[in-house]
Amino acid sequence: MVTSWRFCRRLQGVDVSYLVRDTIDTRALLERVSDDTRGGAVLFCGTVRAGPDDGPVKAIEYSAYDQMAESEFANIVAEAAERWPDVALELEHRLGRVPVGEASIAIAAAAPHRAEAFDVCRFVIDETKVRVPIWKREFRDDGETRWRSNEPMSAED
Amino acid sequence: MVTSWRFCRRLQGVDVSYLVRDTIDTRALLERVSDDTRGGAVLFCGTVRAGPDDGPVKAIEYSAYDQMAESEFANIVAEAAERWPDVALELEHRLGRVPVGEASIAIAAAAPHRAEAFDVCRFVIDETKVRVPIWKREFRDDGETRWRSNEPMSAED
Amino acid sequence: MNTGITVHCLFFARYAEIVGRTDLELELSRGSTVADAVDRVRSDVAGGHDLPTTPLVARNQQHVKFDSVVEDGDELAFLPPLAGG
Amino acid sequence: MNTGITVHCLFFARYAEIVGRTDLELELSRGSTVADAVDRVRSDVAGGHDLPTTPLVARNQQHVKFDSVVEDGDELAFLPPLAGG
């Protein structure tokens, strides 16, 4: 069974969730990973998109299997830490209704060498898409809603 | 000979330099590349480092062959735009004295699909390191200064 | 002696809409696999036939394959196609 | 008719320290290459022998190879190992 230590990360002695319900403060994430020994920092932001192929999207509502999502994020972070021990990593995924243009996920990685910071960010977003139990429902201008997914057949990437 | 249009980019009708002398506003860079059609944004920050192998670095002073540096940045941006036409890209490189922990360069790229945003950021920083005529002199706690470079034999990556 | 086991099934997002509920208790014979549990849900639960034949399933909050054996007290989560990120 | 050409040499960063100046005019014979210009600077300019034999050189603000022919009025920039980023 999953034990409680896997549900959240501790930050300066306080339990912090990877899942948040408010606007993600990307600057704070970047600051948390930065220090004088890490010369390269990479921030990835996934934002709610309303492109020409997306139709009249107004917002996306994210929901999760919260406990498992926290646990999978913790696993991904632990795997990254094992593979890239010099890299500092922070991430947050937003739940609830996210308007077009706002971030649903932000990942910050900093490392002594820039290649590692890029690699960690890509690893984390790629793993998130295929492992973390989060779902999204699109709200459209015409009042319709529809479930969307990361699968190749879907319009999302 | 280099013509003046290559020295700078135009932003809302105003000529803007890739080279700046103040703190880089990374949030502004990210905002300039973001729009509703671009779901993935990547920000790279190269910061002045004082790691265990770097010695007692206090600050780094960057200088440039300004006109050629602006021109090379413009070339890199144009090459990125040709190779990744859907990607929006902004960058700034700081000159003058930059204290440890502050950014010497920031690159922001946003794209409909995240892979392209990552690829563009890496392309731009990799090309910058090998093409743009910028130099740095390290100021150390003991009062010494020394020139550093991006070459493999140097301690920098 | 009772040879049956009970697993707790969870349904999320679109799957919760399809079956009209977020969880249920499922009785299975000992030695049943995840595949057996999915088959039972699809055949016995109202709306269950509208679930895919091979949904993503997590057992005790870990992704599992369909041939995994389930045990008494397990939690089986039926996960629609993921959309995080 | 004068068959010589004049190129304007620029020195940056550590190279400016080495030669103790940031620029100079160099007279060369027509048809000279970048390599010829570098040789002349290394042999004729005070401190020039402390420059590397094959420094990075930009001609009219573009990176060039050593066998490029230089023309009258060209600007040749002597670039120390780059350190941008």
Tab-separated table of C-alpha atoms in Angstrom:
chain	number	residue	atom	x	y	z
A	1	MET	CA	0.000	0.000	0.000
A	2	VAL	CA	1.079	3.569	-0.519
A	3	THR	CA	2.438	5.221	2.576
A	4	SER	CA	1.906	8.841	3.428
A	5	TRP	CA	5.478	9.976	2.842
A	6	ARG	CA	4.966	9.442	-0.842
A	7	PHE	CA	2.066	11.823	-1.109
A	8	CYS	CA	3.996	15.009	-0.878
A	9	ARG	CA	7.411	16.527	-0.805
A	10	ARG	CA	8.772	18.413	2.157
A	11	LEU	CA	10.050	21.928	1.663
A	12	GLN	CA	11.817	23.561	4.571
A	13	GLY	CA	10.019	21.190	6.893
A	14	VAL	CA	6.566	21.774	5.428
A	15	ASP	CA	4.665	19.220	3.382
A	16	VAL	CA	4.057	20.602	-0.075
A	17	SER	CA	1.824	19.118	-2.711
A	18	TYR	CA	2.788	18.776	-6.363
A	19	LEU	CA	-0.858	19.495	-7.101
A	20	VAL	CA	-2.023	23.074	-6.677
A	21	ARG	CA	-5.327	24.839	-7.236
A	22	ASP	CA	-4.076	28.375	-7.841
A	23	THR	CA	-1.954	30.101	-10.434
A	24	ILE	CA	1.507	28.558	-10.582
A	25	ASP	CA	4.232	30.936	-9.454
A	26	THR	CA	6.908	30.033	-11.976
A	27	ARG	CA	9.368	32.552	-10.614
A	28	ALA	CA	9.188	30.953	-7.180
A	29	LEU	CA	9.828	27.519	-8.709
A	30	LEU	CA	12.884	28.839	-10.534
A	31	GLU	CA	14.171	30.484	-7.385
A	32	ARG	CA	13.801	27.296	-5.394
A	33	VAL	CA	16.036	25.333	-7.779
A	34	SER	CA	18.638	28.039	-8.286
A	35	ASP	CA	21.815	28.338	-6.306
A	36	ASP	CA	25.346	29.552	-6.936
A	37	THR	CA	26.639	26.158	-8.061
A	38	ARG	CA	24.041	25.700	-10.802
A	39	GLY	CA	24.798	27.715	-13.904
A	40	GLY	CA	21.968	26.485	-16.113
A	41	ALA	CA	18.280	26.668	-15.269
A	42	VAL	CA	15.411	25.529	-17.469
A	43	LEU	CA	11.743	26.253	-16.891
A	44	PHE	CA	9.043	24.433	-18.809
A	45	CYS	CA	5.487	25.759	-18.779
A	46	GLY	CA	2.616	23.866	-20.317
A	47	THR	CA	-0.211	26.286	-20.933
A	48	VAL	CA	-3.801	25.828	-21.975
A	49	ARG	CA	-3.901	26.310	-25.705
A	50	ALA	CA	-6.566	27.491	-28.110
A	51	GLY	CA	-4.902	27.098	-31.470
A	52	PRO	CA	-6.510	26.892	-34.905
A	53	ASP	CA	-6.941	23.088	-34.570
A	54	ASP	CA	-8.254	23.260	-31.033
A	55	GLY	CA	-11.627	24.822	-31.673
A	56	PRO	CA	-13.213	27.454	-29.448
A	57	VAL	CA	-11.552	26.391	-26.208
A	58	LYS	CA	-12.231	28.709	-23.277
A	59	ALA	CA	-10.703	26.805	-20.401
A	60	ILE	CA	-9.672	23.333	-19.325
A	61	GLU	CA	-10.674	21.701	-16.092
A	62	TYR	CA	-8.050	19.364	-14.695
A	63	SER	CA	-8.887	16.630	-12.223
A	64	ALA	CA	-6.727	13.923	-10.733
A	65	TYR	CA	-6.601	10.775	-8.713
A	66	ASP	CA	-4.882	12.987	-6.184
A	67	GLN	CA	-3.051	10.475	-4.002
A	68	MET	CA	-1.724	8.443	-6.910
A	69	ALA	CA	-0.801	11.597	-8.851
A	70	GLU	CA	1.239	12.879	-5.895
A	71	SER	CA	2.851	9.484	-5.599
A	72	GLU	CA	3.685	9.278	-9.323
A	73	PHE	CA	5.157	12.778	-9.274
A	74	ALA	CA	7.271	11.773	-6.283
A	75	ASN	CA	8.427	8.677	-8.179
A	76	ILE	CA	9.325	10.729	-11.256
A	77	VAL	CA	11.257	13.213	-9.126
A	78	ALA	CA	13.078	10.375	-7.352
A	79	GLU	CA	13.981	8.756	-10.667
A	80	ALA	CA	15.286	12.067	-11.990
A	81	ALA	CA	17.334	12.586	-8.826
A	82	GLU	CA	18.892	9.161	-9.220
A	83	ARG	CA	19.709	9.634	-12.900
A	84	TRP	CA	20.860	13.273	-12.601
A	85	PRO	CA	22.121	13.676	-9.035
A	86	ASP	CA	23.414	17.227	-9.573
A	87	VAL	CA	20.093	18.604	-10.727
A	88	ALA	CA	17.644	20.481	-8.525
A	89	LEU	CA	14.046	19.991	-9.593
A	90	GLU	CA	10.688	21.506	-8.669
A	91	LEU	CA	7.308	21.128	-10.298
A	92	GLU	CA	3.671	21.947	-9.822
A	93	HIS	CA	0.581	20.790	-11.670
A	94	ARG	CA	-2.562	22.837	-11.419
A	95	LEU	CA	-6.008	21.282	-10.943
A	96	GLY	CA	-9.426	22.816	-11.399
A	97	ARG	CA	-10.399	25.220	-14.119
A	98	VAL	CA	-7.441	26.785	-15.972
A	99	PRO	CA	-8.202	29.565	-18.479
A	100	VAL	CA	-6.589	29.626	-21.919
A	101	GLY	CA	-3.068	31.036	-21.709
A	102	GLU	CA	-2.427	30.048	-18.104
A	103	ALA	CA	-0.042	27.291	-17.050
A	104	SER	CA	-1.345	23.844	-16.168
A	105	ILE	CA	2.145	22.596	-15.326
A	106	ALA	CA	5.503	24.161	-14.616
A	107	ILE	CA	8.770	22.321	-14.178
A	108	ALA	CA	11.994	24.002	-13.103
A	109	ALA	CA	15.383	22.305	-13.207
A	110	ALA	CA	18.799	23.758	-12.491
A	111	ALA	CA	22.172	22.100	-12.905
A	112	PRO	CA	25.858	22.924	-13.040
A	113	HIS	CA	25.720	22.080	-16.762
A	114	ARG	CA	22.876	23.146	-18.980
A	115	ALA	CA	22.395	19.869	-20.867
A	116	GLU	CA	21.269	18.152	-17.688
A	117	ALA	CA	18.753	20.853	-16.862
A	118	PHE	CA	17.180	20.462	-20.319
A	119	ASP	CA	17.217	16.664	-20.069
A	120	VAL	CA	15.537	16.648	-16.669
A	121	CYS	CA	12.752	19.001	-17.767
A	122	ARG	CA	12.018	16.887	-20.811
A	123	PHE	CA	12.141	13.679	-18.803
A	124	VAL	CA	9.682	15.031	-16.257
A	125	ILE	CA	7.147	16.365	-18.743
A	126	ASP	CA	7.365	13.233	-20.918
A	127	GLU	CA	6.867	10.941	-17.917
A	128	THR	CA	4.078	13.109	-16.551
A	129	LYS	CA	2.104	12.766	-19.764
A	130	VAL	CA	2.183	8.962	-19.712
A	131	ARG	CA	2.141	8.107	-15.987
A	132	VAL	CA	0.401	10.664	-13.824
A	133	PRO	CA	-3.358	10.123	-13.396
A	134	ILE	CA	-4.684	13.525	-14.362
A	135	TRP	CA	-7.544	14.242	-16.735
A	136	LYS	CA	-8.805	17.268	-18.521
A	137	ARG	CA	-12.166	18.428	-19.747
A	138	GLU	CA	-12.343	21.200	-22.292
A	139	PHE	CA	-14.869	23.993	-21.929
A	140	ARG	CA	-15.745	25.585	-25.236
A	141	ASP	CA	-17.236	28.922	-26.179
A	142	ASP	CA	-20.375	27.185	-27.465
A	143	GLY	CA	-21.064	25.688	-24.020
A	144	GLU	CA	-19.943	22.196	-25.010
A	145	THR	CA	-17.432	20.232	-22.966
A	146	ARG	CA	-15.269	17.311	-23.963
A	147	TRP	CA	-12.684	15.055	-22.415
A	148	ARG	CA	-9.235	15.259	-23.970
A	149	SER	CA	-6.208	13.077	-23.540
A	150	ASN	CA	-2.498	12.857	-24.302
A	151	GLU	CA	-2.912	9.804	-26.534
A	152	PRO	CA	-1.594	9.982	-30.095
A	153	MET	CA	-5.080	9.739	-31.611
A	154	SER	CA	-6.128	12.773	-29.638
A	155	ALA	CA	-5.526	16.279	-30.880
A	156	GLU	CA	-3.249	16.874	-27.916
A	157	ASP	CA	0.451	16.113	-27.947
B	1	MET	CA	29.356	45.216	-44.843
B	2	VAL	CA	26.774	44.758	-42.143
B	3	THR	CA	23.699	46.883	-42.589
B	4	SER	CA	21.911	48.499	-39.725
B	5	TRP	CA	18.800	46.318	-39.837
B	6	ARG	CA	20.907	43.433	-38.605
B	7	PHE	CA	22.014	45.147	-35.435
B	8	CYS	CA	18.788	44.855	-33.590
B	9	ARG	CA	15.337	43.416	-33.632
B	10	ARG	CA	12.210	45.513	-33.765
B	11	LEU	CA	9.593	45.048	-31.099
B	12	GLN	CA	6.307	46.882	-31.571
B	13	GLY	CA	8.077	49.305	-33.847
B	14	VAL	CA	10.963	49.996	-31.497
B	15	ASP	CA	14.512	48.819	-32.079
B	16	VAL	CA	15.545	46.506	-29.276
B	17	SER	CA	18.992	45.167	-28.620
B	18	TYR	CA	19.778	41.563	-27.786
B	19	LEU	CA	22.485	42.973	-25.539
B	20	VAL	CA	21.374	44.556	-22.288
B	21	ARG	CA	23.198	46.098	-19.359
B	22	ASP	CA	20.616	45.574	-16.628
B	23	THR	CA	19.055	42.590	-14.915
B	24	ILE	CA	17.242	40.410	-17.427
B	25	ASP	CA	13.490	40.343	-16.908
B	26	THR	CA	12.834	36.673	-17.635
B	27	ARG	CA	9.116	36.986	-16.987
B	28	ALA	CA	8.826	39.663	-19.652
B	29	LEU	CA	10.684	37.465	-22.135
B	30	LEU	CA	8.327	34.576	-21.432
B	31	GLU	CA	5.303	36.828	-21.806
B	32	ARG	CA	6.524	38.134	-25.143
B	33	VAL	CA	6.698	34.618	-26.643
B	34	SER	CA	3.484	33.318	-25.142
B	35	ASP	CA	0.145	33.370	-26.866
B	36	ASP	CA	-2.966	31.216	-26.902
B	37	THR	CA	-1.783	29.014	-29.767
B	38	ARG	CA	1.465	27.998	-28.081
B	39	GLY	CA	0.986	25.359	-25.412
B	40	GLY	CA	4.627	24.771	-24.508
B	41	ALA	CA	7.046	27.428	-23.332
B	42	VAL	CA	10.658	26.887	-22.327
B	43	LEU	CA	12.887	29.407	-20.604
B	44	PHE	CA	16.634	28.891	-20.336
B	45	CYS	CA	18.668	30.996	-17.930
B	46	GLY	CA	22.427	30.853	-17.821
B	47	THR	CA	23.577	32.249	-14.503
B	48	VAL	CA	26.962	33.165	-13.139
B	49	ARG	CA	28.170	30.184	-11.185
B	50	ALA	CA	30.497	29.769	-8.233
B	51	GLY	CA	30.657	26.015	-7.836
B	52	PRO	CA	33.298	23.951	-6.034
B	53	ASP	CA	35.462	23.796	-9.177
B	54	ASP	CA	35.088	27.464	-9.976
B	55	GLY	CA	37.101	28.938	-7.151
B	56	PRO	CA	36.137	32.088	-5.267
B	57	VAL	CA	34.205	33.765	-8.097
B	58	LYS	CA	32.445	36.955	-7.089
B	59	ALA	CA	31.194	38.253	-10.413
B	60	ILE	CA	31.805	37.997	-14.125
B	61	GLU	CA	32.228	40.933	-16.432
B	62	TYR	CA	30.909	40.335	-19.921
B	63	SER	CA	32.057	42.357	-22.889
B	64	ALA	CA	31.248	42.013	-26.561
B	65	TYR	CA	32.039	43.083	-30.050
B	66	ASP	CA	28.639	44.694	-29.853
B	67	GLN	CA	27.724	45.131	-33.504
B	68	MET	CA	28.825	41.663	-34.530
B	69	ALA	CA	27.191	40.114	-31.463
B	70	GLU	CA	23.862	41.755	-32.329
B	71	SER	CA	24.277	40.567	-35.894
B	72	GLU	CA	25.129	36.994	-34.868
B	73	PHE	CA	22.153	36.867	-32.495
B	74	ALA	CA	19.949	38.099	-35.330
B	75	ASN	CA	21.366	35.367	-37.583
B	76	ILE	CA	20.747	32.680	-34.957
B	77	VAL	CA	17.174	33.898	-34.461
B	78	ALA	CA	16.597	33.931	-38.219
B	79	GLU	CA	17.978	30.410	-38.580
B	80	ALA	CA	15.730	29.204	-35.739
B	81	ALA	CA	12.714	30.879	-37.356
B	82	GLU	CA	13.445	29.157	-40.638
B	83	ARG	CA	13.924	25.728	-39.068
B	84	TRP	CA	11.040	26.007	-36.559
B	85	PRO	CA	8.543	28.404	-38.136
B	86	ASP	CA	5.892	27.892	-35.426
B	87	VAL	CA	8.166	28.890	-32.574
B	88	ALA	CA	8.251	32.330	-30.989
B	89	LEU	CA	11.675	33.225	-29.634
B	90	GLU	CA	13.126	36.000	-27.503
B	91	LEU	CA	16.523	36.328	-25.916
B	92	GLU	CA	18.731	38.758	-24.062
B	93	HIS	CA	22.405	38.627	-23.142
B	94	ARG	CA	23.660	40.820	-20.357
B	95	LEU	CA	26.938	42.741	-20.586
B	96	GLY	CA	28.951	44.401	-17.852
B	97	ARG	CA	29.456	43.056	-14.392
B	98	VAL	CA	27.055	40.245	-13.419
B	99	PRO	CA	27.118	39.020	-9.808
B	100	VAL	CA	27.127	35.326	-8.948
B	101	GLY	CA	23.600	33.908	-9.154
B	102	GLU	CA	22.293	36.424	-11.686
B	103	ALA	CA	21.498	35.584	-15.295
B	104	SER	CA	23.964	36.393	-18.057
B	105	ILE	CA	21.608	35.069	-20.731
B	106	ALA	CA	17.943	34.187	-20.950
B	107	ILE	CA	16.220	32.534	-23.888
B	108	ALA	CA	12.465	32.052	-24.101
B	109	ALA	CA	10.781	29.899	-26.740
B	110	ALA	CA	7.136	28.974	-27.076
B	111	ALA	CA	5.556	26.587	-29.540
B	112	PRO	CA	2.341	24.701	-30.166
B	113	HIS	CA	4.267	21.524	-29.331
B	114	ARG	CA	6.722	21.332	-26.477
B	115	ALA	CA	9.505	19.443	-28.273
B	116	GLU	CA	10.087	22.374	-30.577
B	117	ALA	CA	10.298	24.848	-27.714
B	118	PHE	CA	12.991	22.709	-26.074
B	119	ASP	CA	14.852	22.244	-29.349
B	120	VAL	CA	14.898	25.954	-30.123
B	121	CYS	CA	16.222	26.894	-26.687
B	122	ARG	CA	19.017	24.363	-26.953
B	123	PHE	CA	19.847	25.420	-30.484
B	124	VAL	CA	20.088	29.060	-29.486
B	125	ILE	CA	22.268	28.544	-26.415
B	126	ASP	CA	24.528	26.065	-28.243
B	127	GLU	CA	24.991	28.437	-31.185
B	128	THR	CA	25.507	31.405	-28.894
B	129	LYS	CA	28.394	29.676	-27.156
B	130	VAL	CA	30.277	29.018	-30.390
B	131	ARG	CA	29.381	32.002	-32.584
B	132	VAL	CA	28.601	35.165	-30.682
B	133	PRO	CA	31.619	37.386	-29.918
B	134	ILE	CA	31.223	37.845	-26.185
B	135	TRP	CA	33.935	37.460	-23.568
B	136	LYS	CA	33.994	37.157	-19.846
B	137	ARG	CA	36.433	38.085	-17.135
B	138	GLU	CA	36.080	36.540	-13.733
B	139	PHE	CA	36.431	38.636	-10.611
B	140	ARG	CA	37.507	36.605	-7.617
B	141	ASP	CA	37.262	37.172	-3.885
B	142	ASP	CA	41.065	37.426	-3.662
B	143	GLY	CA	41.075	40.386	-6.060
B	144	GLU	CA	42.417	38.392	-9.004
B	145	THR	CA	40.746	38.465	-12.388
B	146	ARG	CA	40.977	36.010	-15.236
B	147	TRP	CA	39.581	35.541	-18.697
B	148	ARG	CA	37.376	32.479	-19.167
B	149	SER	CA	36.026	30.887	-22.306
B	150	ASN	CA	33.572	28.286	-23.549
B	151	GLU	CA	36.288	26.099	-25.060
B	152	PRO	CA	36.503	22.480	-23.954
B	153	MET	CA	39.849	23.001	-22.216
B	154	SER	CA	38.314	25.728	-20.108
B	155	ALA	CA	36.462	24.986	-16.905
B	156	GLU	CA	33.278	26.345	-18.464
B	157	ASP	CA	30.888	24.228	-20.473
C	1	MET	CA	-14.027	-20.977	4.702
C	2	ASN	CA	-14.807	-18.221	2.260
C	3	THR	CA	-12.497	-18.404	-0.762
C	4	GLY	CA	-13.702	-15.090	-2.248
C	5	ILE	CA	-11.926	-11.742	-2.088
C	6	THR	CA	-13.193	-8.176	-2.200
C	7	VAL	CA	-11.503	-5.398	-4.160
C	8	HIS	CA	-12.395	-1.731	-4.075
C	9	CYS	CA	-12.841	-0.260	-7.563
C	10	LEU	CA	-12.447	3.458	-8.276
C	11	PHE	CA	-13.637	5.281	-11.397
C	12	PHE	CA	-12.323	8.635	-12.523
C	13	ALA	CA	-13.247	11.368	-14.968
C	14	ARG	CA	-15.045	10.025	-18.024
C	15	TYR	CA	-15.220	6.502	-16.595
C	16	ALA	CA	-17.054	7.823	-13.552
C	17	GLU	CA	-19.542	9.420	-15.928
C	18	ILE	CA	-19.929	6.166	-17.865
C	19	VAL	CA	-20.714	3.987	-14.844
C	20	GLY	CA	-22.456	6.781	-12.958
C	21	ARG	CA	-20.418	6.257	-9.788
C	22	THR	CA	-16.921	6.823	-8.422
C	23	ASP	CA	-16.413	3.512	-6.615
C	24	LEU	CA	-17.814	0.086	-5.797
C	25	GLU	CA	-16.896	-3.114	-3.965
C	26	LEU	CA	-16.296	-6.094	-6.245
C	27	GLU	CA	-16.393	-9.751	-5.089
C	28	LEU	CA	-13.988	-12.010	-6.951
C	29	SER	CA	-12.710	-15.566	-6.537
C	30	ARG	CA	-9.237	-15.934	-5.088
C	31	GLY	CA	-6.552	-15.940	-7.793
C	32	SER	CA	-8.450	-13.521	-10.024
C	33	THR	CA	-6.428	-11.160	-12.205
C	34	VAL	CA	-6.904	-7.528	-13.145
C	35	ALA	CA	-8.359	-8.800	-16.438
C	36	ASP	CA	-10.974	-10.807	-14.519
C	37	ALA	CA	-11.913	-7.741	-12.491
C	38	VAL	CA	-12.296	-5.616	-15.597
C	39	ASP	CA	-14.445	-8.286	-17.273
C	40	ARG	CA	-16.689	-8.454	-14.203
C	41	VAL	CA	-17.102	-4.692	-14.091
C	42	ARG	CA	-17.930	-4.579	-17.797
C	43	SER	CA	-20.498	-7.366	-17.522
C	44	ASP	CA	-22.091	-6.741	-14.114
C	45	VAL	CA	-22.020	-2.995	-13.508
C	46	ALA	CA	-24.621	-0.717	-15.089
C	47	GLY	CA	-22.926	1.133	-17.960
C	48	GLY	CA	-19.841	-1.099	-17.593
C	49	HIS	CA	-20.078	-2.379	-21.186
C	50	ASP	CA	-19.303	1.157	-22.344
C	51	LEU	CA	-15.875	0.981	-20.717
C	52	PRO	CA	-13.070	-0.107	-23.055
C	53	THR	CA	-12.091	-3.768	-22.904
C	54	THR	CA	-8.550	-2.884	-21.803
C	55	PRO	CA	-8.624	0.308	-19.751
C	56	LEU	CA	-5.593	1.569	-17.911
C	57	VAL	CA	-5.753	0.147	-14.378
C	58	ALA	CA	-3.790	0.991	-11.246
C	59	ARG	CA	-3.598	-1.497	-8.391
C	60	ASN	CA	-2.975	0.148	-5.047
C	61	GLN	CA	-1.963	3.329	-6.867
C	62	GLN	CA	0.558	1.683	-9.158
C	63	HIS	CA	0.129	1.015	-12.843
C	64	VAL	CA	-0.331	-2.737	-13.420
C	65	LYS	CA	-0.604	-5.194	-16.257
C	66	PHE	CA	-3.759	-7.148	-16.900
C	67	ASP	CA	-2.297	-10.485	-15.813
C	68	SER	CA	-1.479	-9.235	-12.292
C	69	VAL	CA	-3.241	-11.238	-9.611
C	70	VAL	CA	-5.405	-9.167	-7.278
C	71	GLU	CA	-5.638	-9.734	-3.549
C	72	ASP	CA	-8.260	-9.198	-0.921
C	73	GLY	CA	-8.490	-5.530	0.012
C	74	ASP	CA	-6.791	-4.267	-3.134
C	75	GLU	CA	-7.814	-1.002	-4.650
C	76	LEU	CA	-8.275	-1.078	-8.425
C	77	ALA	CA	-8.506	2.305	-10.128
C	78	PHE	CA	-9.940	2.512	-13.641
C	79	LEU	CA	-8.018	5.322	-15.340
C	80	PRO	CA	-9.255	6.980	-18.546
C	81	PRO	CA	-6.564	7.975	-21.072
C	82	LEU	CA	-4.199	10.325	-19.214
C	83	ALA	CA	-4.189	14.031	-19.905
C	84	GLY	CA	-1.765	15.536	-17.412
C	85	GLY	CA	0.912	18.054	-18.307
D	1	MET	CA	49.260	52.717	-59.261
D	2	ASN	CA	49.386	51.521	-55.660
D	3	THR	CA	48.780	47.763	-55.449
D	4	GLY	CA	48.546	47.716	-51.631
D	5	ILE	CA	45.394	47.518	-49.568
D	6	THR	CA	44.552	48.700	-46.078
D	7	VAL	CA	42.532	46.665	-43.584
D	8	HIS	CA	41.275	47.831	-40.231
D	9	CYS	CA	42.146	45.386	-37.426
D	10	LEU	CA	40.177	45.217	-34.175
D	11	PHE	CA	41.307	43.544	-30.952
D	12	PHE	CA	38.975	42.501	-28.175
D	13	ALA	CA	39.143	41.397	-24.563
D	14	ARG	CA	42.388	39.537	-23.795
D	15	TYR	CA	43.806	40.222	-27.251
D	16	ALA	CA	43.395	43.951	-26.694
D	17	GLU	CA	45.374	43.539	-23.472
D	18	ILE	CA	48.077	41.559	-25.288
D	19	VAL	CA	48.675	44.108	-28.038
D	20	GLY	CA	47.866	47.092	-25.819
D	21	ARG	CA	45.413	48.594	-28.284
D	22	THR	CA	41.932	47.999	-29.660
D	23	ASP	CA	42.587	48.682	-33.325
D	24	LEU	CA	45.142	49.505	-36.005
D	25	GLU	CA	45.427	49.996	-39.763
D	26	LEU	CA	47.365	47.281	-41.562
D	27	GLU	CA	48.900	47.664	-45.043
D	28	LEU	CA	48.924	44.458	-47.085
D	29	SER	CA	49.626	43.553	-50.679
D	30	ARG	CA	46.628	42.896	-52.868
D	31	GLY	CA	45.547	39.239	-52.773
D	32	SER	CA	46.563	38.757	-49.153
D	33	THR	CA	44.595	36.293	-47.069
D	34	VAL	CA	43.426	36.383	-43.472
D	35	ALA	CA	46.414	34.167	-42.665
D	36	ASP	CA	48.760	36.801	-44.137
D	37	ALA	CA	47.145	39.495	-42.050
D	38	VAL	CA	47.478	37.452	-38.872
D	39	ASP	CA	51.161	36.730	-39.651
D	40	ARG	CA	51.813	40.426	-40.188
D	41	VAL	CA	50.142	41.387	-36.927
D	42	ARG	CA	52.101	38.724	-35.041
D	43	SER	CA	55.429	39.824	-36.528
D	44	ASP	CA	55.050	43.616	-36.793
D	45	VAL	CA	52.824	44.712	-33.934
D	46	ALA	CA	54.224	45.129	-30.425
D	47	GLY	CA	53.042	42.158	-28.352
D	48	GLY	CA	51.681	40.485	-31.487
D	49	HIS	CA	53.870	37.403	-31.044
D	50	ASP	CA	51.867	36.619	-27.899
D	51	LEU	CA	48.709	36.172	-29.960
D	52	PRO	CA	47.973	32.581	-30.989
D	53	THR	CA	49.065	31.559	-34.479
D	54	THR	CA	45.479	30.802	-35.490
D	55	PRO	CA	43.131	33.096	-33.619
D	56	LEU	CA	39.441	33.272	-34.426
D	57	VAL	CA	39.003	36.066	-36.977
D	58	ALA	CA	35.911	37.822	-38.258
D	59	ARG	CA	35.996	39.678	-41.564
D	60	ASN	CA	33.419	42.444	-41.773
D	61	GLN	CA	31.655	40.934	-38.755
D	62	GLN	CA	31.414	37.423	-40.145
D	63	HIS	CA	33.468	34.460	-39.051
D	64	VAL	CA	35.983	33.565	-41.789
D	65	LYS	CA	38.510	30.915	-42.588
D	66	PHE	CA	42.207	31.673	-42.800
D	67	ASP	CA	42.420	31.260	-46.581
D	68	SER	CA	39.835	33.984	-47.256
D	69	VAL	CA	41.233	36.805	-49.360
D	70	VAL	CA	40.958	40.223	-47.763
D	71	GLU	CA	40.046	43.367	-49.648
D	72	ASP	CA	40.816	47.014	-49.284
D	73	GLY	CA	38.760	48.563	-46.506
D	74	ASP	CA	37.942	45.265	-44.808
D	75	GLU	CA	37.580	45.097	-41.082
D	76	LEU	CA	39.375	42.147	-39.473
D	77	ALA	CA	38.437	41.426	-35.878
D	78	PHE	CA	40.731	39.281	-33.748
D	79	LEU	CA	38.433	37.332	-31.427
D	80	PRO	CA	39.683	35.587	-28.274
D	81	PRO	CA	38.033	32.240	-27.424
D	82	LEU	CA	34.313	32.977	-27.077
D	83	ALA	CA	32.620	33.032	-23.706
D	84	GLY	CA	29.043	34.119	-24.341
D	85	GLY	CA	26.024	32.408	-22.848
